[in-house]
Short mmCIF file of C-alpha atoms and ligand atoms in Angstrom, two decimals:
data_model
loop_
_atom_site.label_atom_id
_atom_site.label_comp_id
_atom_site.label_asym_id
_atom_site.label_seq_id
_atom_site.Cartn_x
_atom_site.Cartn_y
_atom_site.Cartn_z
CA MET I 1 16.10 -44.31 -6.72
CA LYS I 2 18.20 -44.46 -3.56
CA THR I 3 17.13 -46.65 -0.65
CA ILE I 4 16.17 -45.05 2.65
CA PHE I 5 19.45 -46.37 4.05
CA GLU I 6 21.44 -44.58 1.38
CA LYS I 7 19.51 -41.41 2.09
CA SER I 8 20.36 -41.60 5.79
CA ASN I 9 22.21 -38.41 6.74
CA GLY I 10 22.40 -38.50 10.50
CA THR I 11 19.33 -36.30 11.06
CA ASP I 12 17.10 -37.33 13.93
CA GLY I 13 13.57 -37.93 12.74
CA ILE I 14 11.80 -37.29 16.01
CA ASN I 15 13.31 -36.41 19.37
CA LEU I 16 11.30 -38.31 21.92
CA THR I 17 13.16 -36.88 24.86
CA ASP I 18 16.49 -35.36 25.64
CA GLU I 19 16.71 -37.21 28.88
CA LYS I 20 18.40 -40.52 28.96
CA ILE I 21 15.77 -43.17 29.49
CA ASP I 22 16.34 -45.24 32.60
CA LEU I 23 16.48 -48.84 31.50
CA SER I 24 17.84 -50.21 34.74
CA PHE I 25 14.65 -52.17 35.35
CA LEU I 26 15.49 -54.32 32.31
CA ASN I 27 17.71 -57.29 32.67
CA ASP I 28 21.15 -56.38 31.29
CA ASN I 29 21.08 -59.04 28.58
CA LEU I 30 17.85 -57.56 27.22
CA THR I 31 19.26 -54.13 26.44
CA ARG I 32 20.94 -53.32 23.17
CA LYS I 33 24.65 -52.58 23.34
CA GLU I 34 24.92 -50.66 20.11
CA ALA I 35 22.65 -48.92 17.62
CA ILE I 36 21.02 -51.27 15.11
CA GLY I 37 21.68 -49.02 12.16
CA LEU I 38 18.24 -47.63 11.37
CA PRO I 39 18.31 -44.85 8.79
CA GLN I 40 18.65 -41.37 10.30
CA ILE I 41 16.61 -38.97 8.20
CA GLY I 42 14.16 -36.10 8.76
CA GLU I 43 10.40 -36.64 8.78
CA LEU I 44 9.77 -34.68 5.56
CA GLU I 45 12.35 -36.73 3.69
CA VAL I 46 10.82 -39.93 5.03
CA MET I 47 7.42 -38.84 3.73
CA ARG I 48 8.82 -38.02 0.29
CA HIS I 49 10.69 -41.29 0.12
CA TYR I 50 7.65 -43.45 0.79
CA LYS I 51 5.32 -41.32 -1.32
CA GLU I 52 7.67 -41.78 -4.26
CA LEU I 53 7.78 -45.53 -3.66
CA SER I 54 4.00 -45.76 -3.50
CA ASP I 55 3.68 -43.70 -6.69
CA ARG I 56 5.66 -46.40 -8.45
CA ASN I 57 3.10 -48.99 -7.49
CA PHE I 58 0.26 -49.85 -9.81
CA CYS I 59 -3.19 -50.34 -8.32
CA ILE I 60 -6.83 -50.38 -9.39
CA GLU I 61 -7.17 -46.80 -8.10
CA LYS I 62 -4.58 -45.75 -10.68
CA GLY I 63 -5.76 -47.46 -13.83
CA PHE I 64 -7.35 -50.40 -15.67
CA TYR I 65 -6.34 -53.77 -14.20
CA PRO I 66 -7.68 -56.55 -16.48
CA LEU I 67 -5.64 -59.35 -14.87
CA GLY I 68 -7.54 -62.44 -16.00
CA SER I 69 -8.51 -65.04 -13.39
CA CYS I 70 -7.60 -62.65 -10.57
CA THR I 71 -10.77 -60.52 -10.58
CA MET I 72 -9.16 -57.19 -9.77
CA LYS I 73 -12.48 -55.48 -9.16
CA TYR I 74 -12.79 -52.31 -7.12
CA ASN I 75 -12.69 -52.91 -3.37
CA PRO I 76 -15.01 -50.40 -1.71
CA LYS I 77 -13.16 -48.33 0.89
CA VAL I 78 -15.95 -48.67 3.44
CA ASN I 79 -14.79 -52.27 3.89
CA GLU I 80 -11.43 -50.97 5.12
CA PHE I 81 -13.13 -48.70 7.62
CA LEU I 82 -15.28 -51.54 8.96
CA SER I 83 -12.46 -54.03 9.32
CA ALA I 84 -10.48 -51.44 11.28
CA LEU I 85 -13.24 -50.88 13.86
CA GLU I 86 -11.73 -51.24 17.29
CA GLY I 87 -14.10 -54.03 18.33
CA PHE I 88 -12.74 -56.14 15.49
CA GLY I 89 -9.19 -54.88 15.10
CA ALA I 90 -8.29 -54.95 18.79
CA LEU I 91 -9.99 -58.24 19.64
CA HIS I 92 -7.50 -60.86 20.81
CA PRO I 93 -7.81 -64.18 18.97
CA LEU I 94 -7.58 -66.03 22.28
CA SER I 95 -10.60 -64.22 23.76
CA ASP I 96 -13.33 -66.45 25.14
CA ASP I 97 -16.45 -67.07 23.09
CA GLU I 98 -18.45 -64.92 25.54
CA ASP I 99 -16.14 -61.98 24.94
CA SER I 100 -16.19 -62.26 21.15
CA GLN I 101 -19.86 -62.72 20.36
CA GLY I 102 -19.87 -59.96 17.74
CA ALA I 103 -16.94 -61.39 15.82
CA LEU I 104 -18.35 -64.92 16.04
CA GLU I 105 -21.75 -63.69 14.86
CA LEU I 106 -20.11 -62.04 11.87
CA MET I 107 -18.31 -65.26 10.96
CA TYR I 108 -21.43 -67.32 11.48
CA ASN I 109 -23.44 -65.00 9.23
CA LEU I 110 -20.70 -65.09 6.60
CA GLN I 111 -20.74 -68.91 6.68
CA GLU I 112 -24.53 -68.75 6.16
CA ALA I 113 -24.22 -66.25 3.30
CA LEU I 114 -21.63 -68.41 1.56
CA LYS I 115 -23.86 -71.45 2.02
CA THR I 116 -26.61 -69.52 0.27
CA VAL I 117 -24.53 -68.37 -2.71
CA THR I 118 -22.81 -71.73 -3.23
CA GLY I 119 -25.76 -73.96 -2.31
CA MET I 120 -23.51 -75.96 0.01
CA ASP I 121 -24.61 -77.32 3.40
CA ALA I 122 -21.63 -76.33 5.56
CA VAL I 123 -18.75 -73.88 5.21
CA THR I 124 -15.36 -73.41 6.90
CA LEU I 125 -13.74 -69.98 6.83
CA GLN I 126 -10.28 -71.17 7.84
CA PRO I 127 -8.30 -71.56 4.60
CA SER I 128 -6.34 -68.44 3.75
CA ALA I 129 -6.43 -68.53 -0.07
CA GLY I 130 -7.84 -70.42 -3.02
CA ALA I 131 -4.94 -72.85 -3.19
CA HIS I 132 -5.25 -73.44 0.55
CA GLY I 133 -8.98 -74.09 0.06
CA GLU I 134 -8.13 -76.65 -2.63
CA LEU I 135 -5.73 -78.40 -0.27
CA THR I 136 -8.39 -78.39 2.47
CA GLY I 137 -11.04 -79.70 0.08
CA MET I 138 -8.78 -82.46 -1.21
CA MET I 139 -7.91 -83.45 2.38
CA VAL I 140 -11.64 -83.73 3.06
CA ILE I 141 -12.10 -85.92 -0.03
CA LYS I 142 -9.11 -88.07 0.90
CA LYS I 143 -10.40 -88.65 4.42
CA TYR I 144 -13.93 -89.33 3.17
CA PHE I 145 -12.66 -92.26 1.10
CA GLU I 146 -10.37 -93.44 3.92
CA VAL I 147 -13.27 -93.59 6.36
CA LYS I 148 -15.30 -95.49 3.75
CA GLY I 149 -12.46 -97.97 3.42
CA ASP I 150 -12.29 -97.21 -0.30
CA ASN I 151 -8.79 -95.86 -0.83
CA ARG I 152 -9.08 -94.27 -4.25
CA LYS I 153 -5.84 -92.91 -5.65
CA LYS I 154 -6.64 -90.79 -8.71
CA VAL I 155 -7.90 -87.27 -9.33
CA ILE I 156 -8.92 -86.15 -12.82
CA ILE I 157 -8.03 -82.60 -13.84
CA PRO I 158 -8.73 -80.92 -17.23
CA ASP I 159 -5.71 -79.49 -19.07
CA SER I 160 -7.15 -75.97 -18.78
CA ALA I 161 -6.92 -76.06 -14.97
CA HIS I 162 -4.98 -73.64 -12.81
CA GLY I 163 -1.65 -75.11 -11.71
CA THR I 164 -2.68 -75.09 -8.07
CA ASN I 165 -5.28 -77.85 -8.79
CA PRO I 166 -2.80 -80.64 -9.58
CA ALA I 167 -0.42 -79.30 -6.92
CA SER I 168 -3.11 -79.49 -4.21
CA ALA I 169 -4.25 -82.98 -5.20
CA LYS I 170 -0.66 -84.21 -5.38
CA MET I 171 0.11 -82.82 -1.91
CA CYS I 172 -2.68 -85.04 -0.59
CA GLY I 173 -1.03 -88.05 -2.18
CA PHE I 174 -3.33 -88.41 -5.19
CA ASP I 175 -2.10 -89.31 -8.67
CA ILE I 176 -3.13 -86.77 -11.30
CA VAL I 177 -4.89 -87.83 -14.48
CA GLU I 178 -4.99 -85.01 -17.01
CA ILE I 179 -7.71 -84.90 -19.64
CA LYS I 180 -7.66 -82.83 -22.82
CA SER I 181 -10.21 -80.15 -23.60
CA ASN I 182 -12.35 -80.43 -26.73
CA GLU I 183 -12.47 -77.96 -29.62
CA LYS I 184 -14.93 -75.78 -27.71
CA GLY I 185 -12.49 -75.43 -24.83
CA GLN I 186 -14.59 -77.65 -22.58
CA VAL I 187 -14.10 -80.98 -20.83
CA ASP I 188 -14.10 -83.73 -23.45
CA ILE I 189 -16.70 -86.22 -22.22
CA ASP I 190 -15.18 -89.13 -24.15
CA ALA I 191 -11.74 -88.37 -22.72
CA LEU I 192 -13.33 -88.30 -19.27
CA LYS I 193 -15.13 -91.63 -19.79
CA SER I 194 -11.93 -93.26 -21.00
CA VAL I 195 -10.10 -92.58 -17.71
CA LEU I 196 -12.99 -93.07 -15.30
CA ASP I 197 -12.60 -96.16 -13.14
CA LYS I 198 -13.16 -97.22 -9.54
CA ASP I 199 -9.80 -95.76 -8.50
CA VAL I 200 -10.92 -92.20 -9.28
CA ALA I 201 -11.65 -90.24 -6.12
CA ALA I 202 -12.63 -86.95 -7.74
CA ILE I 203 -12.52 -84.52 -10.60
CA MET I 204 -11.42 -80.90 -10.02
CA MET I 205 -13.22 -78.44 -12.27
CA THR I 206 -13.45 -74.70 -12.71
CA ASN I 207 -16.77 -73.46 -14.13
CA PRO I 208 -16.70 -71.20 -16.03
CA ASN I 209 -13.29 -72.64 -16.80
CA THR I 210 -10.07 -70.69 -17.17
CA LEU I 211 -10.91 -69.90 -20.80
CA GLY I 212 -13.96 -68.04 -19.45
CA ILE I 213 -16.20 -70.67 -21.05
CA TYR I 214 -19.16 -72.29 -19.29
CA GLU I 215 -18.96 -76.09 -19.17
CA GLU I 216 -22.22 -76.99 -20.92
CA ASN I 217 -21.98 -80.67 -19.99
CA VAL I 218 -21.43 -80.16 -16.30
CA LEU I 219 -24.63 -82.05 -15.36
CA GLU I 220 -23.66 -85.04 -17.47
CA ILE I 221 -20.19 -84.93 -15.93
CA SER I 222 -21.53 -84.84 -12.36
CA GLU I 223 -23.82 -87.74 -13.08
CA LEU I 224 -20.98 -89.78 -14.57
CA MET I 225 -18.77 -89.05 -11.57
CA HIS I 226 -21.40 -89.78 -8.93
CA THR I 227 -22.46 -93.01 -10.65
CA ASN I 228 -18.82 -94.02 -10.42
CA GLY I 229 -18.79 -93.23 -6.66
CA SER I 230 -16.47 -90.25 -7.25
CA LEU I 231 -16.76 -86.70 -5.94
CA LEU I 232 -16.63 -83.33 -7.73
CA TYR I 233 -14.44 -80.46 -6.58
CA TYR I 234 -15.35 -76.94 -7.70
CA ASP I 235 -12.54 -74.39 -8.03
CA GLY I 236 -14.54 -71.23 -7.32
CA ALA I 237 -12.00 -68.71 -8.56
CA ASN I 238 -14.41 -67.78 -11.34
CA PHE I 239 -17.45 -67.47 -9.12
CA ASN I 240 -17.63 -63.81 -10.09
CA ALA I 241 -19.32 -64.93 -13.31
CA ILE I 242 -22.30 -66.81 -11.85
CA MET I 243 -23.32 -65.27 -8.51
CA GLY I 244 -27.06 -65.57 -8.01
CA HIS I 245 -27.61 -67.17 -11.43
CA THR I 246 -26.62 -70.72 -10.63
CA ASN I 247 -24.41 -72.41 -8.07
CA PRO I 248 -22.02 -75.35 -7.71
CA LYS I 249 -24.65 -77.40 -5.84
CA LEU I 250 -27.03 -77.16 -8.79
CA MET I 251 -24.17 -78.24 -11.06
CA GLY I 252 -23.61 -81.32 -8.89
CA PHE I 253 -20.43 -80.39 -7.01
CA ASP I 254 -19.65 -81.78 -3.55
CA VAL I 255 -16.80 -79.53 -2.40
CA VAL I 256 -16.26 -75.87 -3.30
CA HIS I 257 -13.77 -73.17 -2.50
CA LEU I 258 -14.34 -69.47 -3.02
CA ASN I 259 -11.63 -66.85 -3.28
CA LEU I 260 -13.10 -64.04 -1.18
CA HIS I 261 -10.23 -61.80 -2.30
CA LYS I 262 -11.42 -62.21 -5.88
CA THR I 263 -15.19 -62.53 -5.87
CA MET I 264 -16.05 -60.66 -2.69
CA ALA I 265 -13.92 -57.58 -3.25
CA THR I 266 -11.10 -57.65 -0.76
CA PRO I 267 -7.73 -56.21 -1.75
CA HIS I 268 -5.22 -58.78 -2.96
CA GLY I 269 -2.52 -57.16 -5.03
CA GLY I 270 0.98 -58.36 -4.22
CA GLY I 271 -0.04 -61.78 -3.02
CA GLY I 272 -2.36 -61.40 -0.08
CA PRO I 273 -3.81 -61.65 2.42
CA GLY I 274 -6.77 -63.61 1.15
CA ALA I 275 -9.39 -66.08 2.27
CA GLY I 276 -10.46 -69.33 0.65
CA PRO I 277 -13.53 -70.66 2.50
CA VAL I 278 -14.59 -74.20 1.64
CA GLY I 279 -18.16 -75.42 1.40
CA VAL I 280 -19.29 -79.04 1.33
CA VAL I 281 -22.49 -81.02 0.89
CA GLU I 282 -24.27 -82.66 3.83
CA HIS I 283 -22.42 -85.99 3.88
CA LEU I 284 -19.00 -84.27 4.03
CA LYS I 285 -19.87 -81.87 6.89
CA GLU I 286 -18.17 -83.92 9.58
CA PHE I 287 -14.86 -83.82 7.70
CA LEU I 288 -14.37 -80.03 7.76
CA PRO I 289 -11.57 -78.40 9.72
CA THR I 290 -12.37 -77.28 13.27
CA PRO I 291 -13.48 -75.03 14.77
CA ILE I 292 -16.67 -74.32 12.85
CA ILE I 293 -18.62 -71.31 14.08
CA ALA I 294 -21.99 -72.47 15.44
CA PHE I 295 -25.08 -70.91 17.01
CA ASP I 296 -27.22 -72.60 19.65
CA GLY I 297 -30.13 -70.17 19.33
CA ASN I 298 -28.74 -68.08 22.15
CA LYS I 299 -25.02 -67.65 21.66
CA TYR I 300 -22.33 -68.17 19.05
CA TYR I 301 -19.53 -70.61 19.79
CA ARG I 302 -16.62 -72.48 18.30
CA ASN I 303 -17.54 -76.06 17.62
CA TYR I 304 -14.61 -78.49 17.76
CA ASP I 305 -16.84 -81.52 17.73
CA LEU I 306 -16.80 -82.85 14.17
CA LYS I 307 -16.52 -86.62 14.00
CA HIS I 308 -14.12 -87.00 11.08
CA SER I 309 -12.51 -83.55 11.06
CA ILE I 310 -9.25 -83.29 9.12
CA GLY I 311 -8.04 -81.02 11.98
CA SER I 312 -7.06 -77.39 11.82
CA VAL I 313 -5.62 -75.95 8.60
CA LYS I 314 -4.79 -72.52 10.01
CA GLY I 315 -4.39 -70.85 13.38
CA PHE I 316 -7.55 -69.47 14.96
CA TYR I 317 -10.25 -68.61 12.39
CA GLY I 318 -8.49 -67.77 9.16
CA ASN I 319 -7.81 -64.26 7.97
CA PHE I 320 -10.41 -62.46 10.03
CA GLY I 321 -9.71 -59.02 8.54
CA VAL I 322 -10.52 -60.36 5.07
CA LEU I 323 -13.67 -62.06 6.35
CA ILE I 324 -14.97 -58.73 7.68
CA ARG I 325 -14.40 -57.02 4.34
CA ALA I 326 -16.10 -59.83 2.43
CA TYR I 327 -19.08 -59.84 4.77
CA ALA I 328 -19.44 -56.06 4.44
CA TYR I 329 -19.32 -56.40 0.66
CA ILE I 330 -21.99 -59.12 0.62
CA LEU I 331 -24.30 -57.08 2.89
CA MET I 332 -23.77 -53.96 0.81
CA MET I 333 -24.50 -55.79 -2.45
CA GLY I 334 -27.33 -58.06 -1.35
CA LYS I 335 -29.30 -59.16 -4.40
CA ASN I 336 -27.08 -56.95 -6.54
CA LEU I 337 -24.43 -59.69 -6.45
CA LYS I 338 -26.47 -61.06 -9.31
CA ASN I 339 -26.13 -57.81 -11.27
CA ALA I 340 -22.41 -57.75 -10.55
CA SER I 341 -22.04 -61.08 -12.34
CA GLU I 342 -24.22 -59.90 -15.23
CA ASN I 343 -22.10 -56.81 -15.70
CA ALA I 344 -18.85 -58.77 -15.39
CA VAL I 345 -20.05 -61.06 -18.20
CA LEU I 346 -21.35 -58.17 -20.30
CA ASN I 347 -18.08 -56.25 -19.98
CA ALA I 348 -15.99 -59.26 -20.97
CA ASN I 349 -18.11 -60.02 -24.03
CA TYR I 350 -17.98 -56.36 -25.06
CA LEU I 351 -14.18 -56.33 -24.94
CA LYS I 352 -13.94 -59.69 -26.69
CA GLU I 353 -16.07 -58.52 -29.61
CA LYS I 354 -14.16 -55.22 -29.88
CA LEU I 355 -10.74 -56.90 -29.87
CA LYS I 356 -11.23 -60.08 -31.84
CA GLY I 357 -10.55 -58.36 -35.16
CA TYR I 358 -7.06 -57.39 -33.99
CA PHE I 359 -5.86 -60.46 -32.10
CA ASP I 360 -6.44 -64.19 -32.52
CA LEU I 361 -9.38 -65.55 -30.53
CA PRO I 362 -8.76 -69.32 -30.29
CA TYR I 363 -12.17 -70.13 -28.79
CA ASP I 364 -14.71 -67.90 -30.49
CA GLU I 365 -17.59 -68.62 -28.14
CA PRO I 366 -19.72 -66.39 -25.96
CA CYS I 367 -17.66 -65.94 -22.83
CA MET I 368 -18.47 -65.48 -19.18
CA HIS I 369 -16.51 -62.94 -17.09
CA GLU I 370 -13.23 -63.31 -18.98
CA PHE I 371 -11.82 -64.42 -22.32
CA VAL I 372 -8.50 -65.50 -23.77
CA LEU I 373 -6.90 -63.92 -26.82
CA SER I 374 -3.70 -65.13 -28.42
CA GLY I 375 -0.73 -63.09 -29.58
CA GLU I 376 0.20 -65.75 -32.19
CA LYS I 377 -0.66 -63.51 -35.14
CA GLN I 378 1.67 -60.74 -33.89
CA LYS I 379 4.37 -63.29 -33.07
CA HIS I 380 4.34 -64.73 -36.59
CA GLU I 381 3.90 -61.47 -38.47
CA SER I 382 6.50 -59.36 -36.70
CA GLY I 383 8.12 -61.27 -33.85
CA VAL I 384 6.17 -59.34 -31.20
CA SER I 385 5.38 -61.76 -28.39
CA THR I 386 2.59 -61.69 -25.86
CA LEU I 387 5.17 -60.72 -23.25
CA ASN I 388 6.12 -57.69 -25.38
CA ILE I 389 2.47 -56.68 -25.66
CA ALA I 390 2.07 -56.98 -21.89
CA LYS I 391 5.11 -54.74 -21.36
CA ALA I 392 3.83 -52.20 -23.88
CA LEU I 393 0.57 -51.91 -21.92
CA MET I 394 2.58 -50.72 -18.92
CA ASP I 395 3.50 -47.63 -20.93
CA GLU I 396 -0.22 -46.92 -21.27
CA ASN I 397 -1.09 -46.78 -17.56
CA THR I 398 -2.69 -50.22 -17.86
CA HIS I 399 -1.86 -53.30 -15.86
CA PRO I 400 -1.00 -56.16 -18.23
CA PRO I 401 -3.56 -58.95 -18.49
CA THR I 402 -2.63 -62.45 -17.34
CA VAL I 403 -0.29 -63.92 -19.95
CA TYR I 404 0.75 -67.44 -20.98
CA PHE I 405 -2.14 -68.92 -18.99
CA PRO I 406 -4.14 -71.09 -19.52
CA LEU I 407 -1.37 -73.28 -20.89
CA ILE I 408 -3.50 -74.73 -23.68
CA VAL I 409 -3.52 -71.39 -25.54
CA HIS I 410 -0.25 -70.37 -27.18
CA GLU I 411 0.77 -66.77 -26.46
CA ALA I 412 -2.30 -66.46 -24.24
CA ILE I 413 -3.62 -63.03 -23.24
CA MET I 414 -6.31 -63.52 -20.62
CA ILE I 415 -8.53 -60.50 -20.07
CA GLU I 416 -10.97 -59.91 -17.22
CA PRO I 417 -12.37 -56.38 -17.03
CA THR I 418 -14.66 -57.08 -14.01
CA GLU I 419 -18.00 -55.40 -13.40
CA SER I 420 -16.53 -52.31 -11.81
CA GLU I 421 -15.33 -50.70 -15.06
CA THR I 422 -17.28 -48.18 -17.11
CA LYS I 423 -17.82 -48.41 -20.85
CA GLU I 424 -15.56 -45.34 -21.28
CA LYS I 425 -12.69 -47.06 -19.48
CA MET I 426 -13.09 -50.19 -21.57
CA ASP I 427 -13.22 -48.17 -24.78
CA GLU I 428 -9.93 -46.55 -23.73
CA PHE I 429 -8.46 -50.03 -23.27
CA VAL I 430 -9.72 -51.11 -26.68
CA ASP I 431 -8.01 -48.05 -28.23
CA VAL I 432 -4.77 -48.87 -26.44
CA MET I 433 -4.85 -52.52 -27.58
CA ILE I 434 -5.55 -51.49 -31.17
CA LYS I 435 -2.72 -48.96 -31.01
CA ILE I 436 -0.35 -51.70 -29.81
CA ALA I 437 -1.54 -54.13 -32.50
CA LYS I 438 -0.89 -51.44 -35.12
CA GLU I 439 2.49 -50.58 -33.71
CA ALA I 440 3.41 -54.28 -33.62
CA LYS I 441 2.95 -54.29 -37.38
CA GLU I 442 4.49 -50.93 -38.28
CA ASN I 443 7.14 -50.43 -35.66
CA PRO I 444 7.70 -53.76 -33.88
CA GLU I 445 10.99 -52.61 -32.30
CA LYS I 446 9.10 -50.16 -30.11
CA ILE I 447 6.91 -52.92 -28.66
CA ILE I 448 9.73 -55.40 -28.37
CA SER I 449 11.77 -52.93 -26.30
CA ALA I 450 8.85 -51.81 -24.09
CA PRO I 451 8.31 -50.65 -21.40
CA HIS I 452 9.84 -47.22 -21.99
CA THR I 453 8.25 -45.18 -19.22
CA THR I 454 8.45 -47.36 -16.10
CA PRO I 455 11.14 -46.84 -13.43
CA ILE I 456 12.42 -50.36 -14.07
CA LYS I 457 12.54 -51.67 -17.62
CA ARG I 458 12.94 -55.38 -18.40
CA VAL I 459 13.80 -57.68 -15.55
CA ASP I 460 15.03 -61.24 -15.82
CA GLU I 461 11.67 -62.89 -15.13
CA THR I 462 13.17 -66.27 -14.27
CA GLN I 463 15.80 -64.92 -11.91
CA ALA I 464 13.27 -62.57 -10.33
CA ALA I 465 10.98 -65.49 -9.52
CA ARG I 466 13.59 -68.08 -8.58
CA HIS I 467 16.24 -65.95 -6.86
CA PRO I 468 14.60 -62.76 -5.67
CA ASP I 469 17.18 -60.55 -3.98
CA LEU I 470 15.21 -58.48 -1.51
CA LYS I 471 17.93 -57.53 0.96
CA PHE I 472 19.61 -54.21 1.28
CA THR I 473 23.34 -54.62 1.26
CA GLU I 474 25.88 -51.83 1.21
C1 LIG U 1 -6.54 -67.60 -8.41
C2 LIG U 1 -6.86 -68.99 -8.79
C3 LIG U 1 -6.53 -70.07 -7.95
C4 LIG U 1 -5.68 -69.93 -6.71
O1 LIG U 1 -6.21 -69.06 -5.78
P1 LIG U 1 -5.29 -68.24 -4.75
O2 LIG U 1 -6.30 -67.52 -3.93
O3 LIG U 1 -4.43 -67.36 -5.56
O4 LIG U 1 -4.51 -69.24 -3.97
C5 LIG U 1 -6.96 -71.33 -8.32
N1 LIG U 1 -7.64 -71.53 -9.47
C6 LIG U 1 -7.95 -70.52 -10.30
C7 LIG U 1 -8.72 -70.80 -11.55
C8 LIG U 1 -7.56 -69.21 -10.00
O5 LIG U 1 -7.84 -68.22 -10.83
#
């Protein structure tokens, strides 16, 4: 496909005016001396160009999107309408509190709602993604120990954790202590005990963990940690599995982030924008970033007065547009958030049972909202790798699942259907996966050379990630 620059043919898109615009009021050094080389092309051709580009995109509106850990659920369109309301969209972030009562009220109510679902005592909406929430939470933990005069250096992280966990802890200057999972894919209590000493500031856990398995011993773990004077950090990326059934407070966690773009249905394909609010228990309240949105019984205001605040972690309030969408979703769902989690778990277990006869299932346990298959069988039998299977799915109007994560499963295929899919859609996916498993056996070349129907075939994954070339050059 040609770029819009290559399609440029000297046609004027729109004629604003035939008269020369008088720019004499502008200082001479502010006016352009020559054209900047924008493409010259008619309106109809512009429309066709961008429509064709958008048709090449994959999105949840186009097909099944079982990208494990990412919770690609359907994002109701009413959220888009609400976040675009003029009172929100046109509000200047530097407006006074008095002039932004509606927006502040929305943020205050969202903080309260997130306190309710997580069980935490205070929430900041500032962080702009899960990883950013982790960094914020670890900064809170770091400062908490500093203020106590107990400079603990270590953070324990299970080997099933998302890579952002060790990265966030490391950025705060902690040393990472990795512990192995046991044969059930859960934190190994003995491994934990063997590394627990008075230099351990915290453990970072995801529950259900990245294998989609609920950590049965979480209460024992939180007791061990607290007895040792350590804190527990909850990576809430998998919160979609437990809403309204339990919460991180009941499990004994002290600091929590949520990924609103995952759990609370805001669009997040292509890397953002997102929001990663952080909740903390009572004794960590004063460490949160400022401002916190507060209410004095009469009006809403930004409170900068937190004794041990780590400072600001983002300009203004965070990604306000995402916060509006998440709040709308929570209001719309109400108590049904609980059903959403039930259906997410039901859907995942349904797919797991349907597929486990065709692919390896390293941890054959009841799962929560996602599960992890392995492509090892296909790899050994016919040289078809998990990457090949992922590419073959693209030929079937299906977004590939998350692959090669978590790291502890070889040839991992991590599937998360979410609650928004129907049984019919999941049955279609099962058929597609079985077809690919069959083809891998009978005609492996076809899978190994997939995709066959996409505009771009195989890319060099390493080069694409390390040296993306996104410029247009003639
Ligand atoms: C998505 C995810 C993260 C990181 O969240 P972002 O919002 O992408 O920064 C961290 N941990 C787990 C388990 C995740 O799935």
